[in-house]
Coordinates of C-alpha atoms in Angstrom, one line a residue:
Chain A
M1064 CA 13.2 -16.0 -12.3
S1065 CA 10.2 -17.3 -10.5
A1066 CA 6.8 -16.4 -11.9
A1067 CA 4.4 -14.5 -9.6
T1068 CA 0.8 -15.1 -8.8
T1069 CA -2.2 -12.7 -9.5
S1070 CA -3.7 -10.3 -7.1
N1071 CA -5.1 -11.5 -3.7
S1072 CA -7.5 -8.6 -3.2
P1073 CA -10.8 -9.3 -1.5
S1074 CA -14.1 -8.0 -2.9
K1075 CA -14.7 -4.2 -2.6
W1076 CA -18.2 -5.1 -1.1
L1077 CA -16.3 -6.6 1.9
V1078 CA -13.9 -3.7 2.4
L1079 CA -15.7 -0.5 1.6
P1080 CA -18.7 -0.8 3.8
H1081 CA -16.4 -0.7 6.8
Y1082 CA -15.0 2.6 5.7
A1083 CA -18.5 4.1 5.2
F1084 CA -19.8 2.9 8.6
A1085 CA -16.6 4.2 10.4
A1086 CA -16.8 7.6 8.7
V1087 CA -20.4 8.1 9.8
T1088 CA -19.6 6.8 13.3
F1089 CA -16.8 9.3 13.6
V1090 CA -19.3 12.2 13.0
V1091 CA -21.8 10.6 15.4
L1092 CA -18.9 10.3 18.0
C1093 CA -17.9 13.9 17.7
L1094 CA -21.6 15.0 17.9
L1095 CA -21.9 12.9 21.1
L1096 CA -18.9 14.7 22.4
V1097 CA -20.5 18.1 21.8
F1098 CA -23.5 17.0 23.8
S1099 CA -21.6 15.4 26.6
T1100 CA -19.2 18.1 27.8
D1101 CA -20.8 17.8 31.3
S1102 CA -19.7 14.2 31.7
F1103 CA -16.0 15.1 31.9
G1104 CA -16.2 16.5 35.4
G1105 CA -16.0 13.2 37.4
H1106 CA -15.1 9.6 37.2
Y1107 CA -14.6 7.8 33.8
F1108 CA -17.2 5.2 34.8
H1109 CA -20.0 7.3 33.4
P1110 CA -22.8 6.2 31.0
K1111 CA -22.0 8.9 28.4
L1112 CA -18.3 8.3 28.6
L1113 CA -18.8 4.5 28.3
T1114 CA -21.0 5.2 25.3
M1115 CA -18.4 7.4 23.6
T1116 CA -15.5 5.0 24.4
H1117 CA -17.3 2.1 22.8
V1118 CA -18.5 4.1 19.8
A1119 CA -14.9 5.2 19.3
A1120 CA -13.4 1.8 20.0
L1121 CA -15.9 -0.3 18.1
G1122 CA -17.8 1.7 15.5
W1123 CA -14.8 4.0 14.5
A1124 CA -11.5 2.3 15.2
T1125 CA -12.3 -1.5 15.2
M1126 CA -14.7 -1.0 12.2
I1127 CA -12.1 0.6 10.0
I1128 CA -9.4 -1.8 11.2
F1129 CA -11.5 -4.7 10.3
G1130 CA -12.1 -3.3 6.8
S1131 CA -8.4 -2.3 6.3
V1132 CA -7.2 -5.7 7.6
Y1133 CA -9.2 -7.6 4.9
Q1134 CA -7.4 -5.4 2.4
L1135 CA -4.0 -5.3 3.9
L1136 CA -3.7 -8.9 5.3
P1137 CA -3.2 -10.3 1.8
V1138 CA -0.6 -7.5 1.2
V1139 CA 1.3 -8.2 4.4
L1140 CA 1.1 -12.0 4.4
E1141 CA 1.1 -12.4 0.6
V1142 CA -1.9 -14.8 0.5
R1143 CA -5.5 -14.6 -0.3
L1144 CA -8.0 -13.8 2.5
Y1145 CA -9.5 -17.1 3.8
S1146 CA -13.2 -16.0 3.5
D1147 CA -15.0 -12.8 2.2
K1148 CA -18.3 -14.2 3.5
L1149 CA -17.2 -14.6 7.0
G1150 CA -16.0 -11.0 6.9
M1151 CA -19.4 -9.8 5.7
V1152 CA -21.2 -11.6 8.5
A1153 CA -18.7 -10.1 11.0
F1154 CA -19.4 -6.7 9.6
A1155 CA -23.2 -7.2 10.1
M1156 CA -22.6 -8.3 13.7
L1157 CA -20.1 -5.6 14.5
S1158 CA -22.2 -2.8 13.2
T1159 CA -25.5 -4.0 14.8
G1160 CA -23.7 -4.8 18.0
T1161 CA -22.1 -1.4 18.2
I1162 CA -25.4 0.4 17.6
L1163 CA -27.2 -1.6 20.2
L1164 CA -24.4 -1.4 22.8
S1165 CA -24.2 2.4 22.3
I1166 CA -27.9 2.8 22.9
A1167 CA -27.7 0.5 25.9
F1168 CA -24.8 2.4 27.5
W1169 CA -26.2 5.9 26.8
N1170 CA -29.5 4.9 28.7
F1171 CA -27.6 2.5 31.0
W1172 CA -30.0 -0.4 30.1
V1173 CA -28.1 -3.3 31.6
G1174 CA -30.7 -5.9 30.4
T1175 CA -31.4 -7.8 27.2
I1176 CA -30.3 -5.2 24.8
M1177 CA -26.9 -4.9 26.3
H1178 CA -26.5 -8.7 26.6
L1179 CA -27.6 -9.2 22.9
A1180 CA -25.1 -6.4 21.8
A1181 CA -22.3 -8.0 23.7
C1182 CA -22.9 -11.4 22.2
L1183 CA -23.2 -10.0 18.7
L1184 CA -19.9 -8.2 19.1
F1185 CA -18.2 -11.1 20.6
V1186 CA -19.2 -13.5 17.8
S1187 CA -18.0 -10.8 15.3
F1188 CA -14.7 -10.8 17.0
L1189 CA -14.5 -14.6 16.9
L1190 CA -15.4 -14.7 13.1
F1191 CA -12.8 -12.0 12.4
A1192 CA -10.1 -13.9 14.5
Y1193 CA -11.0 -17.2 12.7
N1194 CA -10.7 -15.5 9.4
V1195 CA -7.3 -13.9 10.2
V1196 CA -5.9 -17.2 11.7
Q1197 CA -7.1 -19.3 8.7
T1198 CA -5.6 -16.7 6.3
A1199 CA -2.3 -16.7 8.3
R1200 CA -2.1 -20.6 8.1
Q1201 CA -1.6 -20.3 4.3
V1202 CA 1.5 -18.1 4.8
K1203 CA 4.7 -19.6 3.3
K1204 CA 7.1 -16.9 4.5
W1205 CA 6.3 -16.1 8.1
G1206 CA 7.5 -12.7 9.3
V1207 CA 7.2 -10.7 12.6
E1208 CA 4.4 -8.7 11.0
A1209 CA 2.4 -11.9 10.9
D1210 CA 3.1 -12.5 14.6
F1211 CA 1.8 -9.1 15.5
M1212 CA -1.4 -9.4 13.5
V1213 CA -2.3 -12.9 14.7
T1214 CA -1.5 -12.1 18.3
S1215 CA -3.5 -8.9 18.1
V1216 CA -6.7 -10.9 17.2
V1217 CA -6.0 -13.2 20.2
W1218 CA -6.1 -10.1 22.4
L1219 CA -9.2 -8.8 20.7
V1220 CA -10.9 -12.0 21.7
A1221 CA -9.6 -11.7 25.2
T1222 CA -10.9 -8.1 25.4
G1223 CA -14.3 -9.4 24.2
V1224 CA -14.4 -12.1 26.8
V1225 CA -13.8 -9.6 29.6
G1226 CA -16.4 -7.3 28.1
V1227 CA -19.0 -9.9 27.9
L1228 CA -18.5 -11.0 31.4
M1229 CA -18.8 -7.5 32.6
V1230 CA -22.0 -6.9 30.7
F1231 CA -23.6 -10.0 32.3
N1232 CA -22.2 -9.0 35.6
F1233 CA -24.1 -5.7 35.5
Q1234 CA -27.4 -7.7 35.9
Y1235 CA -26.2 -10.9 37.6
P1236 CA -23.3 -10.0 39.7
F1237 CA -20.8 -12.9 39.9
L1238 CA -17.3 -11.4 39.4
P1239 CA -15.3 -11.4 42.6
Q1240 CA -14.2 -7.7 42.3
D1241 CA -15.7 -4.5 41.3
H1242 CA -16.4 -3.3 37.8
V1243 CA -13.6 -0.6 37.7
H1244 CA -11.1 -3.4 38.4
Y1245 CA -12.2 -5.3 35.3
L1246 CA -12.7 -2.2 33.2
K1247 CA -9.0 -1.4 33.6
L1248 CA -8.2 -4.9 32.3
H1249 CA -10.7 -4.7 29.5
A1250 CA -9.4 -1.3 28.4
H1251 CA -5.7 -2.1 28.4
L1252 CA -6.1 -5.5 26.6
G1253 CA -8.1 -3.6 24.0
M1254 CA -5.8 -0.6 23.7
A1255 CA -2.3 -2.3 24.0
G1256 CA -3.3 -5.9 22.9
W1257 CA -5.7 -5.3 20.0
F1258 CA -5.1 -1.7 18.6
L1259 CA -1.4 -1.3 19.4
L1260 CA -0.2 -4.7 18.2
L1261 CA -2.2 -4.5 15.0
I1262 CA -1.0 -1.0 14.2
V1263 CA 2.6 -2.0 14.9
G1264 CA 2.2 -5.1 12.7
V1265 CA 0.5 -3.4 9.8
G1266 CA 2.5 -0.1 10.2
S1267 CA 5.9 -1.9 10.1
K1268 CA 5.0 -3.2 6.7
L1269 CA 3.1 -0.2 5.2
I1270 CA 5.0 2.7 6.5
P1271 CA 8.4 1.6 5.0
M1272 CA 6.5 0.6 1.9
F1273 CA 5.0 4.1 1.5
L1274 CA 8.4 5.7 2.2
L1275 CA 10.1 3.4 -0.4
A1276 CA 12.5 2.0 2.3
H1277 CA 13.5 -1.6 2.8
P1278 CA 14.9 -1.9 6.4
E1279 CA 16.2 -5.5 6.6
D1280 CA 17.0 -5.4 10.2
T1281 CA 13.9 -6.5 12.0
R1282 CA 15.4 -7.2 15.4
S1283 CA 13.9 -4.1 16.9
L1284 CA 10.5 -5.4 15.8
N1285 CA 11.2 -8.7 17.5
W1286 CA 12.0 -6.9 20.7
S1287 CA 8.9 -4.8 20.4
Y1288 CA 6.7 -7.9 20.0
Y1289 CA 8.1 -9.6 23.1
L1290 CA 8.2 -6.5 25.2
I1291 CA 4.5 -5.5 24.4
N1292 CA 3.1 -9.0 24.8
G1293 CA 5.3 -9.7 27.9
G1294 CA 4.0 -6.5 29.6
L1295 CA 0.4 -7.3 28.7
V1296 CA 0.6 -11.0 29.9
L1297 CA 2.2 -9.9 33.2
F1298 CA -0.3 -7.1 33.6
A1299 CA -3.3 -9.5 33.0
A1300 CA -1.9 -12.2 35.3
D1301 CA -1.2 -9.7 38.1
H1302 CA -4.6 -8.1 37.7
L1303 CA -6.5 -11.4 37.8
F1304 CA -4.5 -13.7 40.0
V1305 CA -1.3 -12.4 41.7
H1306 CA -2.3 -8.9 42.8
K1307 CA 1.3 -7.7 43.2
G1308 CA 0.6 -4.3 41.6
Y1309 CA 3.8 -3.9 39.7
Y1310 CA 1.9 -1.9 37.0
A1311 CA 4.7 0.6 36.3
L1312 CA 7.0 -2.3 35.4
Y1313 CA 4.5 -3.7 32.9
A1314 CA 3.8 -0.2 31.5
A1315 CA 7.6 0.2 31.1
M1316 CA 7.8 -3.0 29.1
V1317 CA 5.0 -1.9 26.8
V1318 CA 6.4 1.5 26.4
S1319 CA 9.9 0.0 25.6
G1320 CA 8.1 -2.2 23.0
I1321 CA 6.7 1.0 21.5
G1322 CA 10.1 2.6 21.5
C1323 CA 11.5 -0.4 19.6
F1324 CA 8.8 0.0 17.0
L1325 CA 9.6 3.7 16.7
Y1326 CA 13.2 3.0 16.3
F1327 CA 12.4 0.6 13.5
L1328 CA 10.5 3.4 11.7
Y1329 CA 13.3 5.9 12.3
Q1330 CA 15.6 3.4 10.5
A1331 CA 13.1 3.2 7.8
K1332 CA 12.8 7.0 7.5
C1333 CA 16.6 7.2 7.3
L1334 CA 16.5 4.8 4.3
A1335 CA 13.5 6.4 2.6
K1336 CA 13.8 7.2 -1.1
R1337 CA 10.7 9.3 -1.0
P1338 CA 11.5 12.6 0.8
D1339 CA 8.3 14.4 -0.1
L1340 CA 5.5 13.2 2.3
D1341 CA 1.9 13.6 1.2
L1342 CA -0.7 14.8 3.8
G1343 CA -1.7 11.2 4.6
M1344 CA 1.9 10.4 5.7
K1345 CA 2.3 13.7 7.5
Q1346 CA -0.8 12.9 9.6
T1347 CA 0.6 9.4 10.2
F1348 CA 3.7 11.0 11.7
V1349 CA 1.5 13.4 13.7
A1350 CA -0.2 10.3 15.2
L1351 CA 3.1 8.7 16.1
A1352 CA 4.2 12.0 17.8
L1353 CA 0.9 12.0 19.7
L1354 CA 2.0 8.6 21.2
V1355 CA 4.1 10.7 23.6
L1356 CA 1.0 11.8 25.6
P1357 CA -0.4 8.4 26.6
I1358 CA 3.2 7.1 27.2
V1359 CA 3.8 9.8 29.8
L1360 CA 0.3 9.6 31.2
V1361 CA 0.4 5.8 31.7
F1362 CA 3.2 6.3 34.2
V1363 CA 1.5 9.3 35.9
V1364 CA -1.8 7.4 36.4
T1365 CA 0.0 4.2 37.4
L1366 CA 2.3 5.7 39.9
Q1367 CA -0.3 8.4 41.0
L1368 CA 2.6 10.5 42.5
G1369 CA 0.4 11.7 45.4
L1370 CA -1.7 13.9 43.0
P1371 CA -5.0 15.1 44.3
Q1372 CA -8.0 12.9 43.3
H1373 CA -9.8 15.5 41.1
L1374 CA -6.6 16.0 39.0
L1375 CA -6.0 12.2 38.9
S1376 CA -9.6 11.7 37.5
S1377 CA -8.9 14.4 34.8
L1378 CA -5.6 12.7 34.0
Y1379 CA -7.3 9.3 33.6
L1380 CA -9.7 10.9 31.2
V1381 CA -7.0 12.6 29.2
Y1382 CA -5.1 9.4 29.1
G1383 CA -8.1 7.6 27.5
L1384 CA -8.8 10.4 25.1
S1385 CA -5.2 10.7 24.1
I1386 CA -5.3 7.1 22.8
F1387 CA -8.7 7.1 21.1
F1388 CA -9.1 10.7 20.0
G1389 CA -5.3 11.2 19.8
F1390 CA -3.1 8.4 18.5
V1391 CA -5.7 6.0 17.0
S1392 CA -8.0 8.7 15.4
A1393 CA -5.0 10.6 14.0
L1394 CA -3.6 7.5 12.5
I1395 CA -6.9 6.5 10.9
L1396 CA -7.5 10.1 9.6
G1397 CA -4.2 9.9 7.8
Q1398 CA -4.0 6.3 6.6
T1399 CA -7.6 6.4 5.3
F1400 CA -6.3 8.6 2.4
K1401 CA -3.4 6.3 1.8
T1402 CA -5.5 3.1 1.5
L1403 CA -9.1 4.0 0.6
P1404 CA -8.5 6.0 -2.7
F1405 CA -6.1 3.3 -3.9
I1406 CA -8.7 0.5 -3.2
V1407 CA -11.5 2.4 -5.1
W1408 CA -9.2 3.3 -7.9
M1409 CA -8.1 -0.3 -8.3
H1410 CA -11.6 -1.6 -8.4
S1411 CA -12.8 1.2 -10.8
Y1412 CA -9.9 1.4 -13.3
E1413 CA -8.4 -2.1 -13.4
D1414 CA -10.2 -2.8 -16.6
Y1415 CA -9.2 0.5 -18.3
V1416 CA -5.5 0.7 -17.6
G1417 CA -3.5 0.6 -20.7
R1418 CA -6.4 1.5 -22.9
F1419 CA -7.6 4.8 -21.5
K1420 CA -6.1 7.8 -19.7
T1421 CA -7.2 7.4 -16.1
P1422 CA -6.9 9.6 -13.1
M1423 CA -4.5 8.7 -10.2
P1424 CA -5.8 7.6 -6.8
K1425 CA -4.8 10.9 -5.3
D1426 CA -7.3 12.6 -7.8
L1427 CA -10.2 10.7 -6.1
Y1428 CA -10.2 13.0 -2.9
S1429 CA -9.9 16.6 -2.1
V1430 CA -6.5 17.7 -0.8
T1431 CA -8.1 20.9 0.4
L1432 CA -10.6 19.1 2.6
L1433 CA -7.9 16.9 3.9
R1434 CA -5.7 19.8 4.8
W1435 CA -8.5 21.6 6.7
Q1436 CA -9.6 18.2 8.3
N1437 CA -6.0 17.8 9.7
I1438 CA -6.0 21.4 11.0
A1439 CA -9.4 21.2 12.6
Y1440 CA -8.5 17.9 14.1
I1441 CA -5.3 18.9 15.8
V1442 CA -6.6 22.2 17.1
G1443 CA -9.8 20.4 18.3
L1444 CA -7.8 17.7 20.1
V1445 CA -5.6 20.3 21.9
G1446 CA -8.9 22.0 22.9
L1447 CA -10.5 18.8 24.1
L1448 CA -7.5 17.5 26.1
G1449 CA -6.8 21.0 27.6
G1450 CA -10.4 21.6 28.5
V1451 CA -10.7 18.1 30.3
L1452 CA -7.4 18.8 32.1
L1453 CA -8.4 22.2 33.2
A1454 CA -12.1 21.2 33.8
E1455 CA -13.3 24.0 31.5
Q1456 CA -16.5 23.0 29.8
T1457 CA -16.3 25.9 27.3
V1458 CA -12.9 24.8 26.1
I1459 CA -14.1 21.2 25.9
L1460 CA -17.1 22.4 23.8
L1461 CA -14.8 24.4 21.5
G1462 CA -12.6 21.4 21.0
A1463 CA -15.6 19.1 20.4
I1464 CA -17.0 21.5 17.8
L1465 CA -13.7 21.6 16.0
L1466 CA -13.4 17.8 16.1
C1467 CA -17.0 17.7 14.6
I1468 CA -15.8 19.9 11.7
A1469 CA -12.8 17.6 11.2
A1470 CA -15.2 14.6 11.3
V1471 CA -17.6 16.2 8.7
L1472 CA -14.7 17.1 6.4
Y1473 CA -13.4 13.5 6.8
A1474 CA -16.7 11.9 6.1
G1475 CA -17.3 14.2 3.1
N1476 CA -13.9 13.2 1.6
V1477 CA -14.5 9.5 2.3
F1478 CA -17.9 9.6 0.6
K1479 CA -16.4 11.5 -2.3
V1480 CA -14.0 8.6 -2.8
L1481 CA -16.7 5.9 -2.2
L1482 CA -19.1 7.4 -4.6
H1483 CA -16.5 8.0 -7.3
K1484 CA -17.8 7.1 -10.8
V1485 CA -15.7 6.4 -13.9
K1486 CA -16.7 8.8 -16.6
D1487 CA -15.4 10.6 -19.7
L1488 CA -12.3 8.4 -20.2
K1489 CA -10.2 9.3 -23.3
P1490 CA -8.6 6.4 -25.2
F1491 CA -4.9 6.4 -24.8
G1492 CA -2.8 6.9 -27.9
Y1493 CA 1.0 7.5 -28.1
E1494 CA 0.3 10.2 -30.6
N1495 CA -1.8 12.3 -28.1
A1496 CA -0.1 11.2 -24.8
G1497 CA 2.8 13.8 -25.1
T1498 CA 5.4 14.1 -22.3
G1499 CA 2.6 14.8 -19.8
A1500 CA 1.7 11.1 -19.9
R1501 CA 4.5 10.5 -17.5
Q1502 CA 2.5 12.4 -14.9
R1503 CA -0.7 10.4 -15.5
S1504 CA -1.8 6.8 -15.0
V1505 CA -2.9 5.0 -18.2
Chain B
M992 CA 22.4 -7.4 -30.0
K993 CA 21.5 -6.3 -33.5
T994 CA 20.7 -2.7 -33.9
Q995 CA 17.0 -3.3 -35.0
E996 CA 16.4 -5.5 -32.0
Q997 CA 17.9 -2.8 -29.7
E998 CA 15.7 -0.3 -31.2
L999 CA 12.6 -2.4 -30.6
V1000 CA 13.7 -2.9 -27.0
N1001 CA 14.3 0.8 -26.5
E1002 CA 10.9 1.6 -27.9
A1003 CA 9.3 -1.0 -25.6
Y1004 CA 11.0 0.6 -22.6
E1005 CA 9.7 4.0 -23.7
A1006 CA 6.2 2.6 -24.1
L1007 CA 6.3 1.1 -20.6
K1008 CA 7.3 4.5 -19.3
Y1009 CA 3.6 5.5 -19.8
I1010 CA 2.6 3.2 -17.1
I1011 CA 2.6 5.1 -13.8
D1012 CA 2.6 3.3 -10.4
P1013 CA -0.6 4.8 -8.9
E1014 CA 0.7 4.9 -5.3
I1015 CA 4.1 6.3 -5.9
G1016 CA 3.3 8.4 -9.0
I1017 CA 6.3 7.7 -11.2
N1018 CA 6.6 5.3 -14.2
I1019 CA 7.4 1.6 -13.7
V1020 CA 10.6 1.8 -15.8
D1021 CA 12.3 4.5 -13.7
L1022 CA 10.9 2.8 -10.6
G1023 CA 13.1 -0.2 -11.6
L1024 CA 10.2 -2.6 -11.9
V1025 CA 10.9 -3.7 -15.5
Y1026 CA 13.7 -6.3 -15.3
K1027 CA 14.0 -7.5 -18.8
V1028 CA 12.7 -6.8 -22.3
V1029 CA 13.8 -9.2 -25.1
V1030 CA 12.8 -9.7 -28.7
D1031 CA 12.5 -13.4 -29.8
E1032 CA 15.1 -14.5 -32.3
D1033 CA 12.3 -14.8 -35.0
K1034 CA 11.3 -11.3 -34.1
E1035 CA 7.6 -12.4 -33.7
A1036 CA 7.4 -12.0 -30.0
L1037 CA 8.4 -9.5 -27.3
R1038 CA 8.9 -10.9 -23.8
V1039 CA 8.9 -8.7 -20.7
E1040 CA 9.7 -9.6 -17.2
L1041 CA 8.6 -7.1 -14.5
T1042 CA 8.0 -7.0 -10.8
L1043 CA 6.3 -5.1 -8.1
T1044 CA 7.6 -3.2 -5.1
T1045 CA 6.2 -5.8 -2.8
P1046 CA 5.0 -9.4 -3.5
G1047 CA 1.6 -8.8 -1.8
C1048 CA 0.9 -5.7 -3.9
P1049 CA -2.7 -5.8 -5.2
M1050 CA -1.6 -4.2 -8.4
S1051 CA -0.2 -7.3 -9.9
G1052 CA -3.0 -8.0 -12.4
T1053 CA -3.5 -4.3 -13.2
I1054 CA 0.1 -3.5 -14.0
T1055 CA 0.6 -6.7 -16.1
T1056 CA -2.5 -6.0 -18.1
A1057 CA -1.5 -2.4 -18.6
A1058 CA 2.0 -3.5 -19.8
E1059 CA 0.4 -6.0 -22.3
Q1060 CA -2.1 -3.3 -23.6
M1061 CA 0.5 -0.6 -24.0
L1062 CA 2.9 -3.0 -25.9
H1063 CA 0.1 -4.4 -28.1
K1064 CA -0.8 -0.8 -29.0
R1065 CA 2.8 0.1 -29.8
F1066 CA 3.8 -3.2 -31.6
P1067 CA 0.4 -4.5 -33.1
N1068 CA 2.4 -7.1 -35.2
L1069 CA 4.2 -8.7 -32.3
E1070 CA 3.1 -11.3 -29.8
I1071 CA 3.4 -9.8 -26.3
K1072 CA 4.4 -12.0 -23.4
V1073 CA 4.4 -10.2 -19.9
E1074 CA 5.5 -12.2 -17.0
L1075 CA 5.5 -11.0 -13.4
V1076 CA 8.5 -12.2 -11.4
W1077 CA 9.7 -12.0 -7.8
L1078 CA 13.4 -12.7 -8.2
P1079 CA 15.5 -10.8 -7.6
P1080 CA 13.3 -9.0 -5.1
W1081 CA 12.8 -5.3 -5.9
T1082 CA 14.7 -2.9 -3.7
P1083 CA 14.7 0.9 -3.7
E1084 CA 18.2 0.8 -5.1
M1085 CA 16.8 -0.3 -8.4
I1086 CA 15.1 3.2 -8.8
S1087 CA 16.9 5.0 -11.8
E1088 CA 18.5 8.4 -11.4
E1089 CA 15.6 9.9 -13.3
G1090 CA 13.3 8.1 -10.9
M1091 CA 15.1 9.5 -7.9
R1092 CA 14.8 12.9 -9.3
L1093 CA 11.0 12.5 -9.9
L1094 CA 10.6 11.3 -6.3
G1095 CA 12.1 14.6 -5.1
N1096 CA 15.6 13.5 -4.3
T1097 CA 18.2 16.1 -5.4

């Protein structure tokens, strides 16, 4: 038998600040939502909507993804992270850039502050991408998960390039077409290239692992990879150079790729040896179900179907919200409590295992808070999307308030885990362990 | 195997059952992570080979140390050697009947 190596985990000081920043940002995002219900009545190119989108995409989703990737990349690729220091510098730049960009968008200051913010964010993307690529270069056994993760950072950098160009174009117009044209490209490269590919790559490894399933047939994942990337490359090429407008075709390719990923997860679910799903996994499956909404809406907004302009504007907003507040947020809300307690537990108790009775990772957070968080979130999301679709500000406000409650519960639970202290550990002894010891970690 | 050695091995397996996989919540023996427990011919050392559910699992150091600590406590007069191995790769089929029951499979 071949001997194994020791743990590849990065420092907790690299990973945990990302979770803390993201949790605070999610509360801020939901508060901004409460005070921006008037901005959902028109076009999506609105300072408040641009602010919220970037707070959601950068401070919430990208922030927690960066932190999770530093922890999960060694698990998925089975190698050590290339550099913790690079990750810490990227964190400083991502957090500062997000705050500055949000302030600049809210006030629509298109000058120095926005330029500085865009540059900080772009450099943080480059550092992150370099770290991921250098880590991946050490991989001995390359799998399709590695393809997804490495390609996703390429799309992240591409999204950043378009973003920086647009920021400078606000003050010094040089791009040949209007902003909305490039905004569509920027948004879709970010959503399908960065978020989707990374989620598929990490999810295809972690979800079967959490379900105790080992699906060996990865053909559907290979199809997923080529279909999503093929659709995105064609979309970008069409948008920038060819201008043929076959957007429904490109959307169909990306959606087929998502379908292949879901089929892979269905196979994993069939093989699962763990029938009882905890709340974190249930929320993950809620997130996957919520994918239906943007999948349907991408065809509606692409084909337009002769719908009146005001309805189409609402549908565009619901489309964007269903991705950031729907799929991506639901997934983070669930997966946080699959990963964070484990990370904190590992760093807190690794020196005590075998000598003391220790709690389990699930004992580090409140299941009651998590349950109410999930309920407030799903009702709030329905309210928000329904309110935007019906153009009812009161319903939007109600949804926003419920999402705020979900965000506060989430942040409370996250900080309960982050601030966990080791105390009152009883020495382990076979004489006092009893049969109950099988239910506890030691 | 001689009866006395077999008894030692059985006791070692029982001791290792006190180590719970923190993510899955069941012990590492019923999870099928312990591949081999052998007593050296001179009966001065206990050698254990165990694995993890996935090679990238960050628990490698923690579970190995836990196994060493538990066995040291149980067999203070024996030298304990715990080795982490990857072959054969762990699969869910290695979970014992008791493990399946603990996971909620009827």
